[in-house]
Amino acid sequence: MTDPASPPSTPGTPPGAPPGAVVRGLLRAADRATLATTLVAGAGGDAPPAGGWPYASLVLMAVDHDAAPLLLVSTLAEHTRNLQADPRAAILVDGTAGLDEPLTGARATLLGRFARDDDPERRARYLRRHPSAAGYAGFGDFAIWRMTVERAHLVAGFGRIHWMAADAVLGEPGLPLAAREADVVAHMNEDHADAIQLYARVLLGLDGEGWRMTGCDAEGADLRLGGRVARLPFDQPVRDAEAARIQLVKLVKRARERAGG
């Protein structure tokens, strides 16, 4: 039997990574999640008259630089009204897509509390991840909500099950790169679109033309083409924009060597 302490890799996570890194890799790679909240009493319509029922909904998700979940939600939505009454929630991220045996893949549930967050950089990060959301993000009923993660539960195949505290999952907050991320992403998209295409085609094995970078954090970069997203991992973590530039240059050189070979 495979060692349960060595979960399988996920996008952007090396084989044999510790469970917390696997969860963080799932979070960084995901663009959607299942949100579970507690239904409030008197929700209206045909909802149960008494509160307390679990309520699950599909949400588009981005993550903060430390991988804490970010949602853009409307006060008109059931899940937002639920969070206003009880901020406790669970987020399920699923890394099993495309597997012949989904139950052998990694998925993680995070427990924590959501609160509205009006930080403009987090809002911008979410909208880069989900550019179509710009069409409604300005409506008065929409706002970014951020999860303060308390615990996580990873299931990464049969016998690979781990509970862990938030500090085992989340990355280091407040890195200098966060303040320069928008500049890095804009520079890559405007001046190095060919490099992004090489990352996607050669290093990640993805087809299609027009891939764009939507984010850059300590552990890698996020790419998007239409409704498809991809994760480009760095060889080693970075702390600032210059270190990220070095990693991006290194990766494009690797892609060119492989393409030429």
PDB file of C-alpha atoms in Angstrom, residues 77-240:
ATOM      1  CA  ALA A  77     -27.841  35.221  -2.685  1.00  0.00           C
ATOM      2  CA  GLU A  78     -28.927  32.646  -0.143  1.00  0.00           C
ATOM      3  CA  HIS A  79     -25.356  31.854   0.846  1.00  0.00           C
ATOM      4  CA  THR A  80     -24.570  35.507   1.598  1.00  0.00           C
ATOM      5  CA  ARG A  81     -27.616  35.888   3.816  1.00  0.00           C
ATOM      6  CA  ASN A  82     -26.540  32.708   5.561  1.00  0.00           C
ATOM      7  CA  LEU A  83     -23.024  34.072   6.138  1.00  0.00           C
ATOM      8  CA  GLN A  84     -24.402  37.335   7.490  1.00  0.00           C
ATOM      9  CA  ALA A  85     -26.284  35.332  10.115  1.00  0.00           C
ATOM     10  CA  ASP A  86     -23.508  32.787  10.783  1.00  0.00           C
ATOM     11  CA  PRO A  87     -20.052  33.412   9.268  1.00  0.00           C
ATOM     12  CA  ARG A  88     -18.949  29.809   9.776  1.00  0.00           C
ATOM     13  CA  ALA A  89     -18.668  27.898   6.497  1.00  0.00           C
ATOM     14  CA  ALA A  90     -16.914  25.122   4.643  1.00  0.00           C
ATOM     15  CA  ILE A  91     -15.300  25.255   1.210  1.00  0.00           C
ATOM     16  CA  LEU A  92     -14.722  22.095  -0.845  1.00  0.00           C
ATOM     17  CA  VAL A  93     -12.049  22.217  -3.572  1.00  0.00           C
ATOM     18  CA  ASP A  94     -11.954  19.264  -5.943  1.00  0.00           C
ATOM     19  CA  GLY A  95      -8.842  18.111  -7.789  1.00  0.00           C
ATOM     20  CA  THR A  96     -10.320  14.907  -9.216  1.00  0.00           C
ATOM     21  CA  ALA A  97     -11.457  16.172 -12.636  1.00  0.00           C
ATOM     22  CA  GLY A  98     -10.418  13.919 -15.513  1.00  0.00           C
ATOM     23  CA  LEU A  99      -9.416  10.944 -13.373  1.00  0.00           C
ATOM     24  CA  ASP A 100     -10.714   7.502 -14.352  1.00  0.00           C
ATOM     25  CA  GLU A 101     -11.175   6.805 -10.637  1.00  0.00           C
ATOM     26  CA  PRO A 102     -12.141  10.131  -9.027  1.00  0.00           C
ATOM     27  CA  LEU A 103     -11.941   8.766  -5.496  1.00  0.00           C
ATOM     28  CA  THR A 104      -8.195   8.248  -5.934  1.00  0.00           C
ATOM     29  CA  GLY A 105      -7.730  12.000  -6.460  1.00  0.00           C
ATOM     30  CA  ALA A 106      -7.213  14.821  -4.006  1.00  0.00           C
ATOM     31  CA  ARG A 107      -9.939  17.010  -2.567  1.00  0.00           C
ATOM     32  CA  ALA A 108      -9.974  19.215   0.490  1.00  0.00           C
ATOM     33  CA  THR A 109     -12.532  20.798   2.792  1.00  0.00           C
ATOM     34  CA  LEU A 110     -11.622  24.003   4.593  1.00  0.00           C
ATOM     35  CA  LEU A 111     -13.424  25.207   7.692  1.00  0.00           C
ATOM     36  CA  GLY A 112     -13.417  28.856   8.628  1.00  0.00           C
ATOM     37  CA  ARG A 113     -15.310  32.100   8.913  1.00  0.00           C
ATOM     38  CA  PHE A 114     -16.138  34.550   6.139  1.00  0.00           C
ATOM     39  CA  ALA A 115     -16.208  38.325   6.418  1.00  0.00           C
ATOM     40  CA  ARG A 116     -16.626  41.088   3.882  1.00  0.00           C
ATOM     41  CA  ASP A 117     -13.273  42.456   2.719  1.00  0.00           C
ATOM     42  CA  ASP A 118     -12.982  45.799   0.909  1.00  0.00           C
ATOM     43  CA  ASP A 119      -9.245  45.633   0.226  1.00  0.00           C
ATOM     44  CA  PRO A 120      -8.849  46.890  -3.401  1.00  0.00           C
ATOM     45  CA  GLU A 121      -5.878  44.606  -4.126  1.00  0.00           C
ATOM     46  CA  ARG A 122      -7.863  41.505  -3.170  1.00  0.00           C
ATOM     47  CA  ARG A 123     -10.753  42.705  -5.323  1.00  0.00           C
ATOM     48  CA  ALA A 124      -8.376  43.265  -8.253  1.00  0.00           C
ATOM     49  CA  ARG A 125      -6.846  39.809  -7.743  1.00  0.00           C
ATOM     50  CA  TYR A 126     -10.287  38.214  -7.858  1.00  0.00           C
ATOM     51  CA  LEU A 127     -11.247  40.094 -11.037  1.00  0.00           C
ATOM     52  CA  ARG A 128      -8.025  39.125 -12.800  1.00  0.00           C
ATOM     53  CA  ARG A 129      -8.848  35.503 -12.009  1.00  0.00           C
ATOM     54  CA  HIS A 130     -12.461  35.966 -13.180  1.00  0.00           C
ATOM     55  CA  PRO A 131     -12.482  38.778 -15.772  1.00  0.00           C
ATOM     56  CA  SER A 132     -16.124  38.145 -16.694  1.00  0.00           C
ATOM     57  CA  ALA A 133     -17.103  39.121 -13.144  1.00  0.00           C
ATOM     58  CA  ALA A 134     -16.152  42.727 -13.927  1.00  0.00           C
ATOM     59  CA  GLY A 135     -19.535  43.030 -15.638  1.00  0.00           C
ATOM     60  CA  TYR A 136     -21.397  42.811 -12.339  1.00  0.00           C
ATOM     61  CA  ALA A 137     -18.768  43.374  -9.631  1.00  0.00           C
ATOM     62  CA  GLY A 138     -19.636  47.071  -9.523  1.00  0.00           C
ATOM     63  CA  PHE A 139     -23.264  46.475  -8.591  1.00  0.00           C
ATOM     64  CA  GLY A 140     -24.008  47.696  -5.086  1.00  0.00           C
ATOM     65  CA  ASP A 141     -25.072  44.303  -3.766  1.00  0.00           C
ATOM     66  CA  PHE A 142     -21.759  42.585  -4.661  1.00  0.00           C
ATOM     67  CA  ALA A 143     -18.661  42.502  -2.462  1.00  0.00           C
ATOM     68  CA  ILE A 144     -15.542  40.409  -1.851  1.00  0.00           C
ATOM     69  CA  TRP A 145     -15.685  38.084   1.148  1.00  0.00           C
ATOM     70  CA  ARG A 146     -12.527  36.476   2.526  1.00  0.00           C
ATOM     71  CA  MET A 147     -12.293  33.264   4.531  1.00  0.00           C
ATOM     72  CA  THR A 148     -10.262  33.126   7.712  1.00  0.00           C
ATOM     73  CA  VAL A 149      -9.259  29.478   7.544  1.00  0.00           C
ATOM     74  CA  GLU A 150      -9.265  27.542  10.828  1.00  0.00           C
ATOM     75  CA  ARG A 151      -8.810  23.909   9.796  1.00  0.00           C
ATOM     76  CA  ALA A 152      -8.548  21.783   6.662  1.00  0.00           C
ATOM     77  CA  HIS A 153      -9.344  18.166   5.857  1.00  0.00           C
ATOM     78  CA  LEU A 154      -7.551  16.500   2.952  1.00  0.00           C
ATOM     79  CA  VAL A 155      -8.645  13.283   1.285  1.00  0.00           C
ATOM     80  CA  ALA A 156      -6.029  12.381  -1.313  1.00  0.00           C
ATOM     81  CA  GLY A 157      -7.014   8.830  -2.202  1.00  0.00           C
ATOM     82  CA  PHE A 158      -7.743   5.702  -0.225  1.00  0.00           C
ATOM     83  CA  GLY A 159      -6.056   5.775   3.176  1.00  0.00           C
ATOM     84  CA  ARG A 160      -4.651   9.274   2.643  1.00  0.00           C
ATOM     85  CA  ILE A 161      -6.700  11.386   5.018  1.00  0.00           C
ATOM     86  CA  HIS A 162      -5.407  14.284   7.097  1.00  0.00           C
ATOM     87  CA  TRP A 163      -6.820  16.950   9.397  1.00  0.00           C
ATOM     88  CA  MET A 164      -4.567  19.982   9.813  1.00  0.00           C
ATOM     89  CA  ALA A 165      -4.522  23.479  11.256  1.00  0.00           C
ATOM     90  CA  ALA A 166      -4.595  26.581   9.088  1.00  0.00           C
ATOM     91  CA  ASP A 167      -0.892  27.335   9.562  1.00  0.00           C
ATOM     92  CA  ALA A 168      -0.036  24.043   7.838  1.00  0.00           C
ATOM     93  CA  VAL A 169      -2.018  25.104   4.760  1.00  0.00           C
ATOM     94  CA  LEU A 170      -1.650  28.838   4.257  1.00  0.00           C
ATOM     95  CA  GLY A 171       1.404  30.508   2.822  1.00  0.00           C
ATOM     96  CA  GLU A 172       3.306  33.425   4.298  1.00  0.00           C
ATOM     97  CA  PRO A 173       1.191  36.609   4.321  1.00  0.00           C
ATOM     98  CA  GLY A 174       2.378  40.098   3.507  1.00  0.00           C
ATOM     99  CA  LEU A 175       5.101  39.253   0.997  1.00  0.00           C
ATOM    100  CA  PRO A 176       6.441  42.199  -1.065  1.00  0.00           C
ATOM    101  CA  LEU A 177       5.305  40.453  -4.262  1.00  0.00           C
ATOM    102  CA  ALA A 178       1.657  41.108  -3.406  1.00  0.00           C
ATOM    103  CA  ALA A 179       2.042  44.855  -3.904  1.00  0.00           C
ATOM    104  CA  ARG A 180       3.745  44.346  -7.291  1.00  0.00           C
ATOM    105  CA  GLU A 181       1.616  41.513  -8.635  1.00  0.00           C
ATOM    106  CA  ALA A 182      -0.493  43.722 -10.905  1.00  0.00           C
ATOM    107  CA  ASP A 183       2.667  45.146 -12.496  1.00  0.00           C
ATOM    108  CA  VAL A 184       4.176  41.687 -13.041  1.00  0.00           C
ATOM    109  CA  VAL A 185       0.994  40.350 -14.642  1.00  0.00           C
ATOM    110  CA  ALA A 186       0.489  43.401 -16.866  1.00  0.00           C
ATOM    111  CA  HIS A 187       4.125  43.300 -18.014  1.00  0.00           C
ATOM    112  CA  MET A 188       3.937  39.620 -18.911  1.00  0.00           C
ATOM    113  CA  ASN A 189       0.655  40.002 -20.821  1.00  0.00           C
ATOM    114  CA  GLU A 190       1.672  43.151 -22.671  1.00  0.00           C
ATOM    115  CA  ASP A 191       5.335  42.424 -23.425  1.00  0.00           C
ATOM    116  CA  HIS A 192       5.795  38.659 -23.175  1.00  0.00           C
ATOM    117  CA  ALA A 193       2.635  37.055 -24.540  1.00  0.00           C
ATOM    118  CA  ASP A 194       4.839  34.647 -26.511  1.00  0.00           C
ATOM    119  CA  ALA A 195       6.433  33.429 -23.270  1.00  0.00           C
ATOM    120  CA  ILE A 196       3.020  32.786 -21.712  1.00  0.00           C
ATOM    121  CA  GLN A 197       2.036  30.775 -24.754  1.00  0.00           C
ATOM    122  CA  LEU A 198       5.223  28.703 -24.402  1.00  0.00           C
ATOM    123  CA  TYR A 199       4.487  28.062 -20.736  1.00  0.00           C
ATOM    124  CA  ALA A 200       1.056  26.755 -21.654  1.00  0.00           C
ATOM    125  CA  ARG A 201       1.971  24.739 -24.718  1.00  0.00           C
ATOM    126  CA  VAL A 202       5.390  23.332 -23.850  1.00  0.00           C
ATOM    127  CA  LEU A 203       5.554  23.173 -20.066  1.00  0.00           C
ATOM    128  CA  LEU A 204       1.900  22.443 -19.315  1.00  0.00           C
ATOM    129  CA  GLY A 205       0.910  20.563 -22.496  1.00  0.00           C
ATOM    130  CA  LEU A 206      -2.096  22.795 -23.214  1.00  0.00           C
ATOM    131  CA  ASP A 207      -3.538  23.603 -26.609  1.00  0.00           C
ATOM    132  CA  GLY A 208      -5.114  26.833 -27.797  1.00  0.00           C
ATOM    133  CA  GLU A 209      -3.766  30.293 -28.577  1.00  0.00           C
ATOM    134  CA  GLY A 210      -4.142  33.383 -26.459  1.00  0.00           C
ATOM    135  CA  TRP A 211      -3.334  32.205 -22.944  1.00  0.00           C
ATOM    136  CA  ARG A 212      -2.950  35.084 -20.499  1.00  0.00           C
ATOM    137  CA  MET A 213      -1.503  35.421 -17.032  1.00  0.00           C
ATOM    138  CA  THR A 214      -4.023  36.340 -14.347  1.00  0.00           C
ATOM    139  CA  GLY A 215      -1.970  36.062 -11.166  1.00  0.00           C
ATOM    140  CA  CYS A 216       1.501  35.607  -9.732  1.00  0.00           C
ATOM    141  CA  ASP A 217       2.175  34.514  -6.163  1.00  0.00           C
ATOM    142  CA  ALA A 218       5.000  33.049  -4.119  1.00  0.00           C
ATOM    143  CA  GLU A 219       4.650  29.577  -5.624  1.00  0.00           C
ATOM    144  CA  GLY A 220       3.713  30.139  -9.241  1.00  0.00           C
ATOM    145  CA  ALA A 221       1.545  31.882 -11.802  1.00  0.00           C
ATOM    146  CA  ASP A 222      -2.062  31.492 -12.894  1.00  0.00           C
ATOM    147  CA  LEU A 223      -3.006  31.290 -16.577  1.00  0.00           C
ATOM    148  CA  ARG A 224      -6.376  31.530 -18.315  1.00  0.00           C
ATOM    149  CA  LEU A 225      -7.810  31.005 -21.794  1.00  0.00           C
ATOM    150  CA  GLY A 226     -11.568  31.499 -22.020  1.00  0.00           C
ATOM    151  CA  GLY A 227     -13.116  29.160 -19.480  1.00  0.00           C
ATOM    152  CA  ARG A 228      -9.909  27.180 -18.907  1.00  0.00           C
ATOM    153  CA  VAL A 229      -7.421  27.862 -16.119  1.00  0.00           C
ATOM    154  CA  ALA A 230      -3.966  26.440 -15.501  1.00  0.00           C
ATOM    155  CA  ARG A 231      -1.279  26.631 -12.865  1.00  0.00           C
ATOM    156  CA  LEU A 232       2.402  27.246 -13.675  1.00  0.00           C
ATOM    157  CA  PRO A 233       4.528  26.239 -10.654  1.00  0.00           C
ATOM    158  CA  PHE A 234       7.826  27.880  -9.832  1.00  0.00           C
ATOM    159  CA  ASP A 235      10.863  25.737  -9.116  1.00  0.00           C
ATOM    160  CA  GLN A 236      11.182  27.402  -5.722  1.00  0.00           C
ATOM    161  CA  PRO A 237       9.128  29.905  -3.727  1.00  0.00           C
ATOM    162  CA  VAL A 238       9.720  33.623  -4.221  1.00  0.00           C
ATOM    163  CA  ARG A 239       9.141  36.658  -2.026  1.00  0.00           C
ATOM    164  CA  ASP A 240       9.307  39.659  -4.332  1.00  0.00           C
TER     165      ASP A 240
END
